[in-house]
Amino acid sequence: MIIDCHGHYTTAPKALENWRERQVAGIKDPSQAPKASDLSIGDDELRETIELNQLKLMRERGSDLTIFSPRASFMAHHVGDFQVSSTWAAICNELCFRVSQLYPDHFIGAAMLPQSPGVDPATCIPEIRRCVEEYGFVAVNLNPDPSGGHWREPPLTDRHWYPVYETLVEYDIPAMVHVSTSCNACFHTTGAHYLNADTTAFMQLLTDDLFRNFPTLRFVIPHGGGAVPYHWGRFRGLAQMLKKPEPRQALLGNVFFDTCVYHQPGIDLLGTVIPVDNILFASEMIGAVRGIDPDTGHYFDDTKRYVDASPRFSDADRHKIFEDNARRAYPRLDAALKARGH
Amino acid sequence: MIIDCHGHYTTAPKALENWRERQVAGIKDPSQAPKASDLSIGDDELRETIELNQLKLMRERGSDLTIFSPRASFMAHHVGDFQVSSTWAAICNELCFRVSQLYPDHFIGAAMLPQSPGVDPATCIPEIRRCVEEYGFVAVNLNPDPSGGHWREPPLTDRHWYPVYETLVEYDIPAMVHVSTSCNACFHTTGAHYLNADTTAFMQLLTDDLFRNFPTLRFVIPHGGGAVPYHWGRFRGLAQMLKKPEPRQALLGNVFFDTCVYHQPGIDLLGTVIPVDNILFASEMIGAVRGIDPDTGHYFDDTKRYVDASPRFSDADRHKIFEDNARRAYPRLDAALKARGH
């Protein structure tokens, strides 16, 4: 079985975007604010957006199951207040749940959180509970920067975030560290902000002892870990200067990297420096990079090809990357698969 | 000849730091503000700090000449106003000039700029002129984020920066894109902010056509280009989606990457994806990472070892990386070397 741990519902029906535009307009002019019930999307519409897009490409590329969460760039936690984020997260998560119900063999949910700048992250707990208990979701996406590129919340190692961690630990679900749209003109959303957040989060973890307090807490750092594997020597050297243990010992019991790296040499590097037990297959398809690489004739984000072709991996390694590691990082996914006889 | 394009005076005599502390105290209490002339550092002190540190390691590692600029983390452009930055930059640049005069075969200067948040970068031009015309400096360090981790200036492609670019073009000197200390708790200075800035700057350049307006402007992206080479496929794919030419065509006539990547697989990746003509040897020694890698027994930042050992490079490639590319990227360095018969 090939599990893609990083997919977003980037192809949701246009009605969702229209509803969101009305919601944003309603922040300034409450007379324009829509009710959640104003959004009506039928199952056929969901099927069409999935079958012509994600599911089609999954079949073509040979992946089986995607851990599916709301569109990351649309989370836009910086917009409005907690109530705005809460309503928006509930709607987006429910759509992913419905997709997972329509295609239970191919999609299982991960939750967007109703974060809002300056608001206690404990306010996200009810949505986590709903998504796990009612929707069967197996993970969450945690945004370390709900300001959208201004980085005004404390680091992920701060007690500010502990209420969320306690809930993740209670359910034994991991958090993918994933920012949303940048509203800082310096940072291109998918070309800078996403990668910077990955690097930033890893370095925050390196400077602290968070996992002493939460030994079973797990993070997935997406986009191949940002700059981290390429600069693995730098991070090892910085850990040494900070009198911390080697990152391999201190962090890799709790931190995973996905394979959203869109060329062969990048995947080869990932496989060279990061232990295979810490690598999770992912493509973020359909996501940031949607075109075909003219050099190869294949989609940039068809990361399965790179994992298949990499001389760094044995067949046993690939089995871990494609399936076993995901079952370990996402125990509720493993349980759901076993309940279905997989 | 082996030219290291990225060295900072991180070992300057303690008197410099003490003077700076008084300068910073003087921002709130002008009675404590020191005069520039209060700082007195003798040539013997300079010699000691250089001979026991940078020059010692250069000799041990086999590099000949370092392009030498003030300590990056001490630039701290976010502190005080333009006058504070201006006085501080003048002092730091003069010290690097004095080092270059004491050891003309081993050090040549690159200027710190007197940037200040929200201040027109044109105010940096007199310092650039002094450093080039009086000190024989061959480059500048340009900080895309003088706020120190809050990223409040416009992107590097904005006309805001054009007065600096016009001056760089006039003198035919490159800018290394280099941030300073982060005062944002989210970003560790050398483990996140530096790398993020490198990635951010490259993506800013990718989204614009700056080099159409400045065809001879050149940037050096330090720290191996941040996350860029590792995610080269992502950047190529994003360029395609933005209807831009391949980065190789659009940017690599004007952008260089240094080799400050502190492990063998990282340098191998750099050499795999970035054309050899765009790679400049550098170590940032003595800098962010000062220890010995227990896995190899050698200094993490002894990057010459990685370049020497990489199967990606032929001897001709290494000659380019160690010398020829630097002469091309820094024509005033080339002229200075030729004037001395090199």
XYZ file of C-alpha atoms in Angstrom:
684
model
C 0.000 0.000 0.000
C 1.250 3.465 -0.869
C 0.195 6.189 1.542
C 0.633 9.850 0.647
C 0.677 11.731 3.938
C 0.320 15.203 2.464
C -2.639 16.121 0.258
C -4.897 19.171 0.433
C -8.341 19.700 -1.014
C -7.070 22.338 -3.424
C -9.729 21.465 -5.985
C -12.831 22.026 -3.860
C -15.893 23.301 -5.733
C -15.917 26.999 -6.556
C -18.892 27.453 -4.218
C -16.505 27.074 -1.277
C -14.339 29.953 -2.444
C -17.429 32.091 -3.111
C -18.722 31.396 0.383
C -15.351 32.336 1.844
C -15.328 35.611 -0.094
C -18.702 36.456 1.414
C -17.428 35.499 4.847
C -14.410 37.805 4.463
C -16.641 40.620 3.190
C -18.833 40.027 6.229
C -15.983 40.894 8.573
C -16.335 44.536 7.577
C -19.993 44.487 6.687
C -21.905 41.969 8.793
C -24.943 42.321 6.522
C -22.967 40.382 3.897
C -21.931 37.570 6.247
C -23.203 34.206 5.065
C -24.474 31.441 7.295
C -22.652 28.132 7.207
C -25.872 26.646 5.901
C -25.744 28.954 2.861
C -23.030 26.701 1.471
C -24.491 23.772 -0.350
C -22.230 21.349 -2.180
C -23.618 18.044 -3.368
C -21.839 14.712 -3.304
C -21.700 14.659 -7.082
C -19.769 17.896 -7.065
C -17.318 16.480 -4.557
C -16.943 13.338 -6.647
C -16.263 15.323 -9.784
C -13.552 17.475 -8.185
C -11.843 14.431 -6.717
C -12.206 11.938 -9.545
C -10.947 14.323 -12.209
C -8.046 15.500 -10.115
C -6.503 13.856 -7.050
C -7.951 10.381 -7.572
C -7.104 10.401 -11.260
C -3.489 11.272 -10.540
C -3.280 8.825 -7.635
C -4.377 6.056 -10.000
C -1.960 7.152 -12.710
C 0.947 7.388 -10.296
C 0.107 4.338 -8.251
C -0.607 5.713 -4.786
C -3.495 4.292 -2.805
C -4.417 6.470 0.120
C -3.976 10.183 0.811
C -4.092 11.863 4.212
C -6.306 14.700 3.134
C -6.678 18.123 4.719
C -8.177 21.460 3.724
C -6.278 23.638 1.292
C -3.329 25.062 3.223
C -3.111 28.435 1.504
C -6.850 28.982 2.083
C -6.642 28.429 5.854
C -5.580 32.093 6.065
C -5.725 32.195 9.833
C -4.792 35.865 9.755
C -8.220 36.764 8.342
C -10.820 37.876 10.880
C -11.098 36.647 14.445
C -11.468 33.251 16.095
C -15.136 33.031 15.156
C -14.271 33.524 11.486
C -11.547 30.877 11.648
C -13.748 28.520 13.629
C -16.617 28.585 11.142
C -14.238 28.337 8.197
C -12.273 25.423 9.682
C -15.471 23.540 10.498
C -16.707 23.889 6.927
C -13.397 22.903 5.340
C -12.879 19.932 7.644
C -16.393 18.670 7.019
C -15.766 18.706 3.267
C -12.626 16.611 3.717
C -14.617 14.252 5.928
C -17.242 13.895 3.225
C -14.539 13.107 0.665
C -13.185 10.460 3.024
C -16.656 8.965 3.293
C -17.169 8.921 -0.456
C -13.762 7.301 -1.018
C -12.874 5.523 2.233
C -10.169 3.453 0.538
C -8.448 6.513 -0.878
C -8.796 9.419 1.541
C -8.634 9.844 5.290
C -8.786 13.218 6.969
C -6.347 15.558 8.702
C -7.748 18.657 10.348
C -7.215 22.303 9.722
C -7.322 24.111 13.073
C -9.359 27.249 13.797
C -6.268 29.215 14.782
C -6.368 32.981 15.008
C -3.502 35.403 15.729
C -3.074 36.118 19.418
C -5.800 33.665 20.435
C -5.087 30.862 22.909
C -4.532 27.671 20.886
C -6.662 25.840 23.462
C -9.614 27.223 21.507
C -8.713 24.698 18.784
C -9.389 21.701 20.999
C -13.117 21.273 20.315
C -12.447 21.155 16.551
C -9.680 18.581 17.095
C -12.080 16.477 19.163
C -14.816 16.673 16.559
C -12.445 15.781 13.739
C -10.977 12.787 15.561
C -14.083 11.465 17.271
C -16.757 12.180 14.665
C -14.762 12.290 11.439
C -12.084 9.707 12.134
C -9.284 12.129 11.232
C -5.772 10.909 11.938
C -3.745 14.131 12.193
C -3.884 17.911 12.289
C -2.092 20.705 10.487
C -0.622 23.130 12.998
C 0.248 26.622 11.781
C 3.221 28.067 13.701
C 2.488 31.505 12.234
C -1.244 32.303 12.108
C -0.309 35.927 11.372
C 0.546 34.903 7.803
C 4.189 35.865 7.512
C 4.704 38.211 10.447
C 5.611 35.506 12.962
C 4.040 37.023 16.064
C 3.203 33.866 18.034
C 5.765 32.279 20.359
C 7.966 29.428 19.071
C 6.443 25.954 18.934
C 8.401 25.026 22.040
C 6.567 27.618 24.145
C 3.911 26.622 26.688
C 1.492 28.675 24.604
C 1.066 25.578 22.431
C 0.880 22.987 25.198
C -2.928 22.666 25.277
C -2.831 21.539 21.657
C 0.027 19.140 22.334
C -1.819 17.612 25.272
C -4.752 16.902 22.991
C -2.541 15.463 20.252
C -0.891 13.188 22.777
C -4.250 12.158 24.214
C -5.407 11.027 20.761
C -1.941 9.873 19.673
C -2.107 11.906 16.468
C 0.742 13.848 14.857
C 0.781 17.464 13.739
C 2.076 18.470 10.359
C 3.681 21.897 10.781
C 2.097 23.850 7.945
C 1.741 27.579 7.453
C -0.816 29.218 5.208
C -0.837 32.163 2.812
C 1.779 34.809 3.377
C 0.416 38.332 3.620
C 3.959 39.645 3.989
C 5.130 40.888 0.584
C 8.647 39.632 1.298
C 7.583 35.991 1.391
C 6.163 34.198 -1.616
C 3.700 31.742 -0.100
C 4.819 28.463 -1.642
C 8.324 29.509 -2.720
C 9.531 31.035 0.539
C 7.042 31.079 3.426
C 6.333 27.332 3.377
C 10.006 26.354 3.232
C 11.031 28.976 5.779
C 8.400 27.707 8.212
C 9.714 24.158 7.903
C 13.273 25.268 8.621
C 12.148 27.581 11.410
C 10.088 24.895 13.147
C 12.914 22.375 13.088
C 15.348 24.895 14.565
C 12.832 25.802 17.275
C 12.626 22.137 18.214
C 16.406 21.819 18.174
C 16.929 24.637 20.664
C 14.549 23.248 23.263
C 13.650 20.044 25.080
C 9.975 19.913 24.166
C 9.993 16.151 23.728
C 11.096 15.658 27.310
C 7.736 17.063 28.312
C 5.905 15.288 25.499
C 7.813 12.092 24.717
C 5.104 10.771 22.394
C 4.343 14.022 20.563
C 5.105 13.758 16.860
C 5.614 16.394 14.171
C 5.756 15.949 10.441
C 7.854 18.647 8.780
C 6.579 18.931 5.225
C 8.257 19.974 1.981
C 11.144 17.665 2.692
C 11.963 19.533 5.897
C 12.552 22.934 4.255
C 16.283 23.604 4.237
C 17.074 21.119 6.998
C 18.405 18.040 5.194
C 20.505 20.171 2.813
C 22.024 21.869 5.854
C 22.114 18.809 8.108
C 25.753 19.479 9.010
C 24.869 23.021 10.033
C 22.086 21.794 12.316
C 24.323 19.133 13.825
C 27.016 21.756 14.386
C 24.575 24.224 15.909
C 23.227 21.531 18.241
C 26.785 20.870 19.355
C 27.398 24.582 20.024
C 24.131 24.767 21.981
C 25.257 21.768 24.083
C 22.353 19.732 22.787
C 22.539 16.075 21.783
C 22.837 15.160 18.107
C 19.514 15.998 16.379
C 19.304 12.376 15.318
C 19.088 11.337 18.961
C 17.246 14.344 20.341
C 14.631 14.893 17.646
C 14.218 12.008 15.258
C 12.207 9.959 17.699
C 9.509 12.583 17.267
C 10.064 14.327 13.938
C 9.354 13.052 10.429
C 10.143 14.588 7.050
C 7.934 14.170 4.017
C 9.109 13.656 0.441
C 7.642 16.813 -1.110
C 10.885 17.606 -2.877
C 10.377 17.973 -6.588
C 13.518 16.672 -8.227
C 15.666 13.563 -8.048
C 18.813 15.061 -6.442
C 16.726 16.483 -3.597
C 15.145 13.132 -2.785
C 18.544 11.485 -3.036
C 19.919 13.946 -0.487
C 16.958 13.400 1.824
C 17.614 9.679 1.684
C 21.312 10.203 2.307
C 21.105 12.251 5.480
C 17.749 11.475 7.101
C 17.269 7.946 8.489
C 14.773 6.036 6.377
C 12.551 5.484 9.431
C 11.901 9.234 9.518
C 10.847 9.678 5.896
C 7.171 9.681 4.925
C 6.018 9.483 1.340
C 4.111 12.586 0.209
C 3.552 14.634 -2.903
C 1.276 17.531 -1.855
C -0.638 16.778 -5.012
C -2.462 18.800 -6.339
C -0.572 21.629 -4.754
C 2.086 24.259 -5.131
C 3.744 22.958 -8.270
C 1.386 21.589 -10.901
C 3.348 21.483 -14.116
C 5.385 18.950 -16.025
C 9.147 19.121 -15.794
C 10.347 19.666 -19.367
C 13.579 17.890 -18.494
C 11.857 14.629 -17.512
C 8.424 14.779 -19.145
C 6.815 13.973 -15.777
C 5.001 16.054 -13.216
C 7.362 17.863 -10.866
C 5.249 16.655 -7.926
C 5.178 12.994 -8.965
C 7.486 12.251 -6.079
C 6.876 8.524 -6.211
C 9.089 8.413 -9.293
C 11.986 9.962 -7.398
C 11.593 7.589 -4.452
C 11.363 4.631 -6.841
C 14.431 5.754 -8.773
C 16.646 6.774 -5.883
C 19.700 4.561 -5.402
C 19.569 5.553 -1.724
C 16.637 3.272 -1.015
C 16.358 -0.495 -0.955
C 13.007 -2.139 -1.578
C 12.681 -2.556 2.180
C 13.362 1.160 2.628
C 10.684 2.001 0.100
C 8.208 -0.160 1.956
C 8.878 1.859 5.071
C 8.625 5.201 3.269
C 5.446 4.274 1.402
C 3.576 2.525 4.198
C 5.180 1.341 7.423
C 6.440 4.716 8.643
C 3.034 6.294 8.063
C 1.333 3.553 10.047
C 3.775 4.273 12.873
C 3.528 8.082 12.708
C -0.260 8.000 12.379
C -1.470 5.167 14.673
C -5.113 6.045 14.036
C -4.490 5.547 10.337
C -2.981 2.166 11.093
C -5.969 1.259 13.244
C -8.409 2.386 10.557
C -6.585 0.338 7.931
C -6.486 -2.736 10.147
C -10.191 -2.372 10.895
C -10.730 -2.641 7.149
C -8.516 -5.699 6.878
C -5.391 -3.939 5.571
C 44.748 30.573 -5.543
C 41.908 29.742 -3.211
C 39.524 32.613 -2.522
C 36.963 32.377 0.283
C 34.239 34.870 -0.597
C 32.510 34.816 2.786
C 34.354 35.671 5.974
C 33.322 38.011 8.781
C 35.423 39.672 11.436
C 33.760 37.654 14.199
C 36.900 37.745 16.328
C 37.358 41.494 16.595
C 38.875 42.731 19.865
C 36.518 42.891 22.807
C 36.890 46.682 22.853
C 34.661 46.819 19.775
C 31.833 45.023 21.540
C 32.259 47.215 24.599
C 32.060 50.349 22.465
C 28.917 49.028 20.783
C 27.309 48.356 24.157
C 27.936 51.946 25.130
C 26.553 53.115 21.806
C 23.370 51.092 22.347
C 23.051 52.390 25.909
C 23.463 55.892 24.500
C 20.305 55.502 22.418
C 18.236 55.795 25.583
C 20.666 57.856 27.607
C 22.721 60.195 25.382
C 25.048 60.962 28.285
C 26.439 57.435 27.880
C 26.949 57.704 24.120
C 30.597 57.207 23.164
C 32.424 59.098 20.458
C 33.874 57.110 17.593
C 37.264 58.311 18.752
C 36.713 56.633 22.127
C 37.428 53.319 20.422
C 41.118 52.624 20.241
C 42.364 49.326 18.881
C 46.022 48.936 18.029
C 47.444 47.069 15.069
C 48.924 44.465 17.388
C 45.482 43.672 18.716
C 44.155 43.281 15.206
C 47.074 41.028 14.300
C 46.508 38.838 17.321
C 42.812 38.320 16.637
C 43.504 37.479 13.009
C 46.658 35.407 13.311
C 45.296 33.180 16.051
C 41.975 32.673 14.321
C 41.107 33.276 10.683
C 44.635 33.332 9.315
C 45.649 30.287 11.332
C 42.732 28.287 9.975
C 43.222 29.588 6.445
C 46.804 28.315 6.562
C 45.765 24.977 8.031
C 43.014 24.487 5.481
C 44.867 25.870 2.508
C 42.875 28.930 1.500
C 44.698 32.077 0.471
C 42.429 35.090 0.424
C 39.205 35.906 2.248
C 36.674 38.542 1.250
C 36.267 39.988 4.689
C 33.343 41.934 6.093
C 32.136 42.997 9.532
C 30.478 40.416 11.744
C 27.040 39.815 10.267
C 25.149 39.158 13.484
C 26.584 42.364 14.974
C 25.341 44.588 12.132
C 21.986 44.626 13.988
C 20.475 47.237 11.729
C 17.317 47.195 13.822
C 19.127 48.934 16.689
C 18.715 52.697 16.855
C 18.349 55.032 13.903
C 20.354 55.761 10.789
C 22.902 57.771 12.711
C 23.562 54.813 15.014
C 23.927 52.437 12.065
C 26.042 54.899 10.145
C 28.581 55.379 12.927
C 28.652 51.644 13.667
C 29.099 50.649 10.017
C 31.906 53.172 9.543
C 33.780 51.786 12.548
C 33.307 48.136 11.548
C 34.250 48.731 7.938
C 37.361 50.644 8.918
C 38.514 47.715 11.071
C 38.119 45.333 8.133
C 40.056 47.796 5.991
C 42.856 47.861 8.539
C 42.980 44.062 8.549
C 43.180 44.121 4.757
C 46.096 46.553 4.995
C 47.912 44.444 7.560
C 47.448 41.293 5.469
C 46.948 42.455 1.887
C 47.646 38.991 0.506
C 45.024 37.363 2.717
C 42.131 39.751 3.232
C 40.209 42.189 1.071
C 37.149 44.020 2.297
C 33.405 43.842 1.740
C 31.257 46.541 3.310
C 28.557 46.405 5.883
C 25.949 49.032 4.992
C 24.487 51.578 7.427
C 20.947 50.326 6.849
C 18.169 51.263 9.225
C 14.525 50.093 9.198
C 12.272 52.333 7.170
C 15.148 54.536 6.005
C 15.799 55.126 2.298
C 18.653 52.793 1.257
C 20.110 55.698 -0.729
C 21.516 56.830 2.613
C 23.964 53.910 2.308
C 25.617 55.298 -0.791
C 28.272 57.484 0.884
C 29.515 54.498 2.901
C 29.642 52.357 -0.242
C 31.656 55.067 -1.976
C 34.084 55.391 0.923
C 34.570 51.643 1.151
C 35.203 51.218 -2.564
C 37.179 54.357 -3.272
C 39.201 54.727 -0.060
C 39.322 51.169 1.250
C 39.438 49.189 -1.988
C 36.499 47.008 -0.938
C 35.178 44.682 -3.615
C 31.589 43.978 -2.468
C 28.879 44.858 0.021
C 26.581 42.869 2.289
C 22.988 43.904 1.699
C 20.455 43.127 4.424
C 16.991 42.480 2.947
C 15.484 42.698 6.451
C 17.008 45.489 8.551
C 14.150 44.985 11.034
C 15.881 41.817 12.265
C 13.271 39.149 11.619
C 10.101 41.149 11.099
C 10.546 41.648 7.352
C 9.050 45.107 7.022
C 11.013 46.416 4.034
C 9.830 45.802 0.475
C 11.212 42.818 -1.479
C 14.632 43.185 -3.062
C 12.970 43.633 -6.427
C 11.247 46.835 -5.316
C 12.397 50.242 -6.526
C 13.088 51.036 -2.881
C 16.459 49.334 -3.362
C 17.316 50.801 -6.757
C 19.614 53.571 -5.474
C 21.853 50.910 -3.961
C 21.746 48.821 -7.126
C 22.689 51.820 -9.252
C 25.752 52.326 -7.087
C 26.698 48.646 -7.183
C 26.421 48.684 -10.962
C 28.440 51.884 -11.185
C 31.305 50.253 -9.276
C 30.668 46.794 -10.746
C 30.581 45.181 -7.304
C 28.248 42.400 -6.152
C 26.053 42.319 -3.072
C 25.982 39.328 -0.786
C 22.423 39.076 0.557
C 23.021 38.733 4.286
C 20.688 39.368 7.189
C 21.813 40.057 10.730
C 20.642 39.031 14.196
C 17.041 38.003 14.526
C 15.148 39.813 17.230
C 12.073 37.724 16.439
C 11.909 34.855 18.951
C 10.593 32.521 16.251
C 13.786 32.690 14.225
C 17.099 31.420 15.530
C 19.650 33.744 13.945
C 22.033 31.306 12.303
C 19.764 28.218 12.253
C 16.673 29.785 10.720
C 16.847 33.504 9.908
C 19.992 33.291 7.764
C 18.742 30.332 5.732
C 15.227 31.756 5.414
C 16.616 35.025 4.113
C 18.608 33.212 1.446
C 15.546 31.296 0.273
C 13.348 34.389 0.472
C 15.741 36.524 -1.556
C 16.044 33.957 -4.325
C 12.269 33.625 -4.584
C 11.899 37.405 -4.691
C 14.308 37.496 -7.622
C 12.473 34.643 -9.324
C 9.099 36.435 -9.270
C 10.390 39.616 -10.867
C 12.469 40.866 -13.757
C 14.957 42.923 -11.794
C 17.848 41.915 -14.012
C 16.151 43.363 -17.047
C 16.591 46.745 -15.394
C 20.033 45.892 -14.031
C 21.608 43.391 -16.421
C 25.020 43.591 -14.733
C 23.819 43.552 -11.123
C 25.091 40.502 -9.244
C 23.975 38.870 -6.009
C 25.750 36.228 -3.981
C 23.298 34.107 -1.996
C 25.239 32.759 0.963
C 24.845 29.596 3.027
C 24.647 27.508 -0.107
C 21.545 29.388 -1.248
C 19.409 28.510 1.807
C 16.863 25.898 0.734
C 17.134 26.675 -2.966
C 19.380 23.944 -4.389
C 17.621 21.246 -2.326
C 14.307 22.446 -3.750
C 15.577 23.306 -7.225
C 12.718 21.357 -8.822
C 10.199 23.343 -6.791
C 11.711 26.649 -7.927
C 11.802 25.512 -11.540
C 8.189 24.411 -11.256
C 7.114 27.653 -9.603
C 8.879 29.660 -12.314
C 6.941 27.677 -14.900
C 3.635 28.377 -13.122
C 4.505 32.079 -12.929
C 5.219 32.059 -16.684
C 8.825 32.953 -16.047
C 11.809 31.473 -17.878
C 13.778 28.659 -16.269
C 15.698 30.105 -13.274
C 18.886 28.898 -14.900
C 18.292 31.246 -17.824
C 16.575 34.059 -15.958
C 18.696 34.296 -12.839
C 21.988 32.478 -13.058
C 23.589 35.174 -15.160
C 23.359 37.347 -12.065
C 23.122 35.080 -9.010
C 25.864 33.061 -7.350
C 25.688 30.552 -4.498
C 28.430 30.084 -1.960
C 29.612 26.776 -0.505
C 28.754 27.422 3.156
C 27.098 24.028 3.495
C 28.613 22.035 6.302
C 28.489 18.432 5.210
C 29.515 16.389 2.185
C 26.029 15.435 0.880
C 24.978 19.091 0.850
C 27.970 20.160 -1.227
C 27.392 17.196 -3.538
C 23.801 18.341 -4.075
C 24.910 21.918 -4.711
C 27.313 20.649 -7.340
C 24.639 18.465 -8.895
C 21.970 21.097 -9.464
C 23.739 24.461 -9.655
C 26.011 25.053 -12.650
C 29.626 25.139 -11.573
C 30.022 28.652 -12.983
C 27.600 29.883 -10.300
C 29.343 28.357 -7.279
C 31.770 30.396 -5.184
C 33.989 28.843 -2.558
C 33.239 30.072 0.958
C 33.313 28.812 4.505
C 32.030 31.710 6.674
C 34.904 30.898 8.942
C 34.993 31.720 11.841
C 31.227 31.909 11.967
C 28.007 30.207 12.866
C 29.320 26.695 13.336
C 32.672 26.425 15.048
C 32.966 22.849 16.239
C 34.473 19.643 14.947
C 32.175 17.082 13.394
C 32.574 13.958 15.547
C 31.722 11.837 12.498
C 34.643 13.141 10.430
C 37.086 14.592 12.950
C 37.214 17.825 10.934
C 35.656 21.233 11.416
C 32.080 21.406 10.152
C 32.937 24.654 8.353
C 36.067 23.323 6.630
C 34.151 23.416 3.362
C 37.276 23.066 1.239
C 37.368 19.396 2.246
C 33.876 18.834 0.878
C 34.643 20.617 -2.390
C 37.893 18.664 -2.725
C 36.148 15.365 -2.005
C 33.027 15.828 -4.067
C 32.760 13.517 -7.065
C 30.610 16.227 -8.685
C 33.605 18.403 -9.454
C 36.479 17.937 -11.858
C 39.773 19.663 -11.200
C 38.747 22.284 -13.734
C 35.474 22.779 -11.841
C 37.359 23.229 -8.605
C 39.563 25.854 -10.208
C 36.446 27.796 -11.131
C 34.893 27.414 -7.672
C 38.079 28.330 -5.817
C 39.244 31.211 -7.999
C 37.910 31.927 -11.456
C 34.274 32.454 -10.519
C 35.240 34.845 -7.742
C 37.371 36.876 -10.135
C 34.337 37.090 -12.427
C 31.785 37.871 -9.706
C 34.074 40.404 -8.023
C 35.872 42.257 -10.860
C 37.502 44.670 -8.408
C 39.020 41.695 -6.652
C 40.333 40.454 -9.962
C 41.783 43.880 -10.717
C 43.400 44.095 -7.288
C 44.956 40.654 -7.705
C 46.238 41.472 -11.189
C 47.712 44.723 -9.918
C 49.717 42.600 -7.501
C 50.826 40.235 -10.237
C 48.381 37.398 -9.479
